[in-house]
mmCIF file of C-alpha atoms in Angstrom:
data_model
loop_
_atom_site.group_PDB
_atom_site.id
_atom_site.type_symbol
_atom_site.label_atom_id
_atom_site.label_comp_id
_atom_site.label_asym_id
_atom_site.label_seq_id
_atom_site.Cartn_x
_atom_site.Cartn_y
_atom_site.Cartn_z
ATOM 1 C CA MET A 1 9.011 -11.557 19.183
ATOM 2 C CA ASN A 2 10.654 -9.974 22.489
ATOM 3 C CA GLY A 3 9.172 -12.055 24.008
ATOM 4 C CA ARG A 4 5.765 -12.518 22.768
ATOM 5 C CA THR A 5 3.628 -15.118 20.137
ATOM 6 C CA TYR A 6 1.948 -13.674 17.190
ATOM 7 C CA VAL A 7 0.205 -16.780 15.258
ATOM 8 C CA PRO A 8 -0.110 -15.576 11.768
ATOM 9 C CA ARG A 9 -3.789 -15.570 10.820
ATOM 10 C CA ASP A 10 -5.581 -15.156 7.424
ATOM 11 C CA GLU A 11 -7.719 -12.464 8.039
ATOM 12 C CA ARG A 12 -9.482 -11.457 4.901
ATOM 13 C CA ASP A 13 -10.745 -8.141 6.040
ATOM 14 C CA TYR A 14 -8.076 -6.754 8.077
ATOM 15 C CA GLN A 15 -7.760 -2.932 8.666
ATOM 16 C CA GLU A 16 -5.130 -2.101 11.083
ATOM 17 C CA SER A 17 -4.520 1.564 12.303
ATOM 18 C CA GLY A 18 -1.845 2.178 14.057
ATOM 19 C CA VAL A 19 2.077 3.821 13.856
ATOM 20 C CA ALA A 20 4.625 2.232 10.759
ATOM 21 C CA SER A 21 7.580 2.506 11.099
ATOM 22 C CA TRP A 22 11.177 1.630 8.627
ATOM 23 C CA TYR A 23 13.274 -0.473 8.438
ATOM 24 C CA GLY A 24 16.875 -0.954 5.724
ATOM 25 C CA PRO A 25 19.551 -0.356 7.088
ATOM 26 C CA GLY A 26 21.767 -3.220 7.812
ATOM 27 C CA PHE A 27 19.238 -5.588 6.525
ATOM 28 C CA ALA A 28 20.155 -5.032 2.141
ATOM 29 C CA GLY A 29 21.197 -8.027 0.922
ATOM 30 C CA LYS A 30 19.537 -10.803 4.019
ATOM 31 C CA ARG A 31 16.866 -13.508 3.643
ATOM 32 C CA THR A 32 13.319 -12.052 4.755
ATOM 33 C CA ALA A 33 10.952 -14.100 7.163
ATOM 34 C CA ASN A 34 9.391 -16.607 3.834
ATOM 35 C CA GLY A 35 13.528 -16.540 1.857
ATOM 36 C CA GLU A 36 13.507 -13.451 -0.216
ATOM 37 C CA ILE A 37 16.963 -11.156 -0.504
ATOM 38 C CA PHE A 38 15.753 -8.050 1.157
ATOM 39 C CA ASP A 39 16.089 -4.568 -0.533
ATOM 40 C CA PRO A 40 15.203 -1.043 0.763
ATOM 41 C CA ASN A 41 14.196 -0.283 -2.665
ATOM 42 C CA GLU A 42 11.148 -2.621 -3.440
ATOM 43 C CA LEU A 43 7.965 -1.580 -2.272
ATOM 44 C CA SER A 44 7.888 -4.287 0.500
ATOM 45 C CA ALA A 45 7.093 -4.292 4.431
ATOM 46 C CA ALA A 46 7.558 -6.712 7.666
ATOM 47 C CA HIS A 47 3.668 -7.822 9.739
ATOM 48 C CA ARG A 48 3.695 -10.052 12.040
ATOM 49 C CA THR A 49 0.353 -12.357 11.410
ATOM 50 C CA LEU A 50 -0.238 -11.918 7.804
ATOM 51 C CA PRO A 51 0.161 -14.340 5.370
ATOM 52 C CA LEU A 52 3.745 -14.206 3.583
ATOM 53 C CA PRO A 53 2.790 -13.473 1.088
ATOM 54 C CA SER A 54 0.154 -10.645 1.023
ATOM 55 C CA TYR A 55 -0.411 -7.090 0.095
ATOM 56 C CA VAL A 56 -1.789 -4.333 1.959
ATOM 57 C CA GLU A 57 -2.116 -0.591 1.464
ATOM 58 C CA VAL A 58 -0.583 1.788 4.187
ATOM 59 C CA THR A 59 -2.570 5.505 4.190
ATOM 60 C CA ASN A 60 0.103 8.393 5.785
ATOM 61 C CA ARG A 61 -3.018 9.864 8.117
ATOM 62 C CA ASP A 62 -0.605 12.642 8.583
ATOM 63 C CA ASN A 63 -0.954 13.626 4.786
ATOM 64 C CA GLY A 64 -3.327 11.161 2.900
ATOM 65 C CA ARG A 65 -1.186 9.223 0.826
ATOM 66 C CA SER A 66 -1.102 5.937 -0.109
ATOM 67 C CA VAL A 67 0.637 2.507 -1.570
ATOM 68 C CA VAL A 68 0.626 -0.930 -1.716
ATOM 69 C CA VAL A 69 2.764 -2.661 -0.510
ATOM 70 C CA ARG A 70 4.485 -6.665 -0.353
ATOM 71 C CA VAL A 71 4.304 -8.204 2.988
ATOM 72 C CA ASN A 72 7.108 -10.965 3.435
ATOM 73 C CA ASP A 73 8.800 -10.532 6.451
ATOM 74 C CA ARG A 74 8.316 -10.215 10.347
ATOM 75 C CA GLY A 75 8.155 -7.449 12.670
ATOM 76 C CA PRO A 76 7.778 -4.867 13.727
ATOM 77 C CA PHE A 77 10.061 -5.421 17.021
ATOM 78 C CA ALA A 78 8.856 -2.747 18.544
ATOM 79 C CA ARG A 79 5.799 -3.091 20.891
ATOM 80 C CA ASP A 80 4.470 0.055 19.875
ATOM 81 C CA ARG A 81 4.333 -0.243 15.750
ATOM 82 C CA ILE A 82 1.793 -2.078 13.189
ATOM 83 C CA ILE A 83 3.870 -2.510 10.545
ATOM 84 C CA ASP A 84 7.373 -1.518 8.968
ATOM 85 C CA LEU A 85 8.214 -0.813 5.713
ATOM 86 C CA SER A 86 11.285 -0.173 3.895
ATOM 87 C CA ARG A 87 12.603 2.809 3.470
ATOM 88 C CA ARG A 88 11.102 3.630 -0.819
ATOM 89 C CA ALA A 89 7.754 2.722 1.203
ATOM 90 C CA ALA A 90 8.531 5.046 3.470
ATOM 91 C CA GLN A 91 9.833 7.448 1.490
ATOM 92 C CA LEU A 92 6.689 7.391 -1.283
ATOM 93 C CA LEU A 93 4.205 8.199 2.278
ATOM 94 C CA GLY A 94 6.878 10.946 3.450
ATOM 95 C CA PHE A 95 7.781 9.551 6.467
ATOM 96 C CA ASP A 96 11.266 8.124 6.251
ATOM 97 C CA ALA A 97 12.476 11.417 6.985
ATOM 98 C CA ARG A 98 10.826 11.732 10.407
ATOM 99 C CA GLY A 99 10.932 7.466 11.038
ATOM 100 C CA THR A 100 7.271 6.662 11.815
ATOM 101 C CA ALA A 101 3.350 8.103 10.754
ATOM 102 C CA PRO A 102 0.225 7.157 11.196
ATOM 103 C CA VAL A 103 -0.822 4.649 9.067
ATOM 104 C CA LEU A 104 -4.073 2.878 8.250
ATOM 105 C CA VAL A 105 -3.181 -0.523 6.898
ATOM 106 C CA ARG A 106 -5.971 -2.957 4.823
ATOM 107 C CA ARG A 107 -5.670 -5.829 2.932
ATOM 108 C CA VAL A 108 -5.593 -5.608 -0.734
ATOM 109 C CA TYR A 109 -5.185 -8.389 -3.529
ATOM 110 C CA PRO A 110 -4.150 -6.652 -6.620
ATOM 111 C CA LYS A 111 -4.647 -8.753 -9.481
ATOM 112 C CA GLY A 112 -2.336 -12.031 -11.030
ATOM 113 C CA ALA A 113 -0.406 -11.424 -7.592
ATOM 114 C CA PRO A 114 0.588 -14.466 -5.737
ATOM 115 C CA VAL A 115 -1.011 -15.311 -2.093
ATOM 116 C CA ALA A 116 -0.210 -17.148 0.736
ATOM 117 C CA SER A 117 -3.399 -19.098 0.257
ATOM 118 C CA ALA A 118 -6.492 -19.658 -1.720
ATOM 119 C CA PRO A 119 -9.663 -17.478 -0.805
ATOM 120 C CA ASP A 120 -11.727 -18.922 1.321
ATOM 121 C CA ALA A 121 -15.415 -19.858 -0.453
ATOM 122 C CA SER A 122 -17.571 -18.821 2.300
ATOM 123 C CA VAL A 123 -16.424 -15.405 2.362
ATOM 124 C CA SER A 124 -18.735 -12.974 1.211
ATOM 125 C CA LEU A 125 -16.947 -10.577 -1.823
ATOM 126 C CA PRO A 126 -18.355 -6.518 -1.564
ATOM 127 C CA ARG A 127 -21.470 -5.733 -4.514
ATOM 128 C CA GLU A 128 -19.473 -3.168 -6.110
ATOM 129 C CA THR A 129 -16.343 -3.259 -7.117
ATOM 130 C CA PRO A 130 -13.914 -0.408 -5.906
ATOM 131 C CA LEU A 131 -13.050 2.264 -8.123
ATOM 132 C CA TYR A 132 -10.491 4.386 -8.734
ATOM 133 C CA VAL A 133 -8.735 6.865 -11.319
ATOM 134 C CA GLN A 134 -5.958 6.176 -12.875
ATOM 135 C CA ILE A 135 -3.961 9.200 -13.863
ATOM 136 C CA GLY A 136 -0.531 8.465 -15.362
ATOM 137 C CA ALA A 137 2.465 5.887 -14.665
ATOM 138 C CA PHE A 138 5.943 8.186 -14.683
ATOM 139 C CA ALA A 139 9.431 6.751 -14.621
ATOM 140 C CA ASP A 140 10.113 10.289 -12.376
ATOM 141 C CA ALA A 141 8.891 9.408 -8.478
ATOM 142 C CA VAL A 142 9.365 12.847 -7.689
ATOM 143 C CA ARG A 143 7.203 14.537 -10.553
ATOM 144 C CA ALA A 144 4.377 11.508 -10.056
ATOM 145 C CA ASP A 145 4.432 12.427 -6.214
ATOM 146 C CA SER A 146 3.831 16.578 -7.081
ATOM 147 C CA LEU A 147 1.076 15.065 -9.210
ATOM 148 C CA ALA A 148 -0.250 13.192 -6.684
ATOM 149 C CA ARG A 149 0.422 16.532 -4.347
ATOM 150 C CA SER A 150 -1.653 18.433 -6.864
ATOM 151 C CA LEU A 151 -5.243 16.494 -7.303
ATOM 152 C CA GLY A 152 -5.395 15.721 -3.321
ATOM 153 C CA ASP A 153 -8.836 17.781 -3.369
ATOM 154 C CA ILE A 154 -9.999 15.646 -5.199
ATOM 155 C CA GLY A 155 -9.553 12.644 -3.801
ATOM 156 C CA PRO A 156 -7.563 10.361 -2.067
ATOM 157 C CA ALA A 157 -4.424 10.587 -3.652
ATOM 158 C CA LEU A 158 -2.303 7.311 -4.466
ATOM 159 C CA LEU A 159 1.478 6.116 -5.027
ATOM 160 C CA GLN A 160 1.815 2.189 -6.144
ATOM 161 C CA GLN A 161 4.767 1.333 -7.722
ATOM 162 C CA GLY A 162 4.763 -1.089 -10.706
ATOM 163 C CA PRO A 163 7.529 -4.255 -11.557
ATOM 164 C CA ASP A 164 7.858 -1.667 -14.279
ATOM 165 C CA GLY A 165 9.716 0.662 -12.398
ATOM 166 C CA LEU A 166 6.704 3.123 -13.062
ATOM 167 C CA THR A 167 5.216 5.319 -10.320
ATOM 168 C CA ARG A 168 1.151 4.977 -10.790
ATOM 169 C CA VAL A 169 -0.845 8.054 -10.179
ATOM 170 C CA ARG A 170 -4.394 7.442 -8.813
ATOM 171 C CA LEU A 171 -7.266 8.865 -7.033
ATOM 172 C CA GLY A 172 -9.050 6.418 -4.985
ATOM 173 C CA PRO A 173 -10.836 3.811 -3.830
ATOM 174 C CA PHE A 174 -14.905 4.719 -5.060
ATOM 175 C CA ALA A 175 -17.174 3.183 -3.542
ATOM 176 C CA GLY A 176 -19.811 3.974 -6.740
ATOM 177 C CA GLN A 177 -19.237 4.994 -10.133
ATOM 178 C CA MET A 178 -20.768 7.770 -9.437
ATOM 179 C CA ASP A 179 -18.389 9.362 -6.994
ATOM 180 C CA ALA A 180 -15.872 7.620 -9.300
ATOM 181 C CA GLN A 181 -17.190 9.419 -12.538
ATOM 182 C CA ARG A 182 -17.227 12.492 -11.119
ATOM 183 C CA ALA A 183 -13.670 12.727 -9.406
ATOM 184 C CA LEU A 184 -12.510 11.574 -13.009
ATOM 185 C CA SER A 185 -14.170 14.493 -14.418
ATOM 186 C CA ALA A 186 -12.798 16.248 -11.983
ATOM 187 C CA VAL A 187 -8.864 15.222 -13.168
ATOM 188 C CA HIS A 188 -9.708 15.835 -17.306
ATOM 189 C CA ALA A 189 -10.784 19.460 -16.220
ATOM 190 C CA ALA A 190 -7.565 19.867 -14.895
ATOM 191 C CA GLY A 191 -5.809 19.238 -17.968
ATOM 192 C CA TYR A 192 -5.081 14.666 -16.974
ATOM 193 C CA THR A 193 -6.433 14.090 -20.064
ATOM 194 C CA GLU A 194 -5.329 10.696 -20.360
ATOM 195 C CA ALA A 195 -6.822 9.759 -16.888
ATOM 196 C CA ARG A 196 -9.541 6.817 -17.275
ATOM 197 C CA LEU A 197 -11.377 4.573 -14.504
ATOM 198 C CA LEU A 198 -10.135 1.953 -13.654
ATOM 199 C CA PRO A 199 -11.411 -1.564 -11.051
ATOM 200 C CA ASP A 200 -9.435 -2.264 -7.109
ATOM 201 C CA GLY A 201 -6.260 -3.821 -8.339
#
């Protein structure tokens, strides 16, 4: 890309900080690098080296918002960017108007999601599975975003769009049961009594 060669790498513990941008205009309906049809309203991304498909959690360092996206394309073409997101992902992260944002990108493994290659048996898994507090799922993305903002003081807020089109509001991840339970209690105290703990994935 742009005169430089990037070799795909299956980095199981990939994590990187840098600048994210988004793309969409002029690409809708065209094929991505793995042959899918690009839809700017889906939660997807382009990355230079991660396997296609794979999944990453992208956190906007300016506002703490996070979203999980499916990597199905190659890019970005600008050398100072580490990931290109779909328009929808940029909207949920709150930087669609500005165009770029400082982000933390972390590879994740949602349950039931297809991956490009089987896990390496030699990879050590974490001793304790990260936990999330799921507060609810909403058809109205604006309402979900407002809720995530209001609960951001309890823990890092995550907006995740499911295959059913609903936007799920979660807090986390929390490394231990005690921290997760404390956050859950705070969410219940705020009036969201249907919130529950969920494992990573």
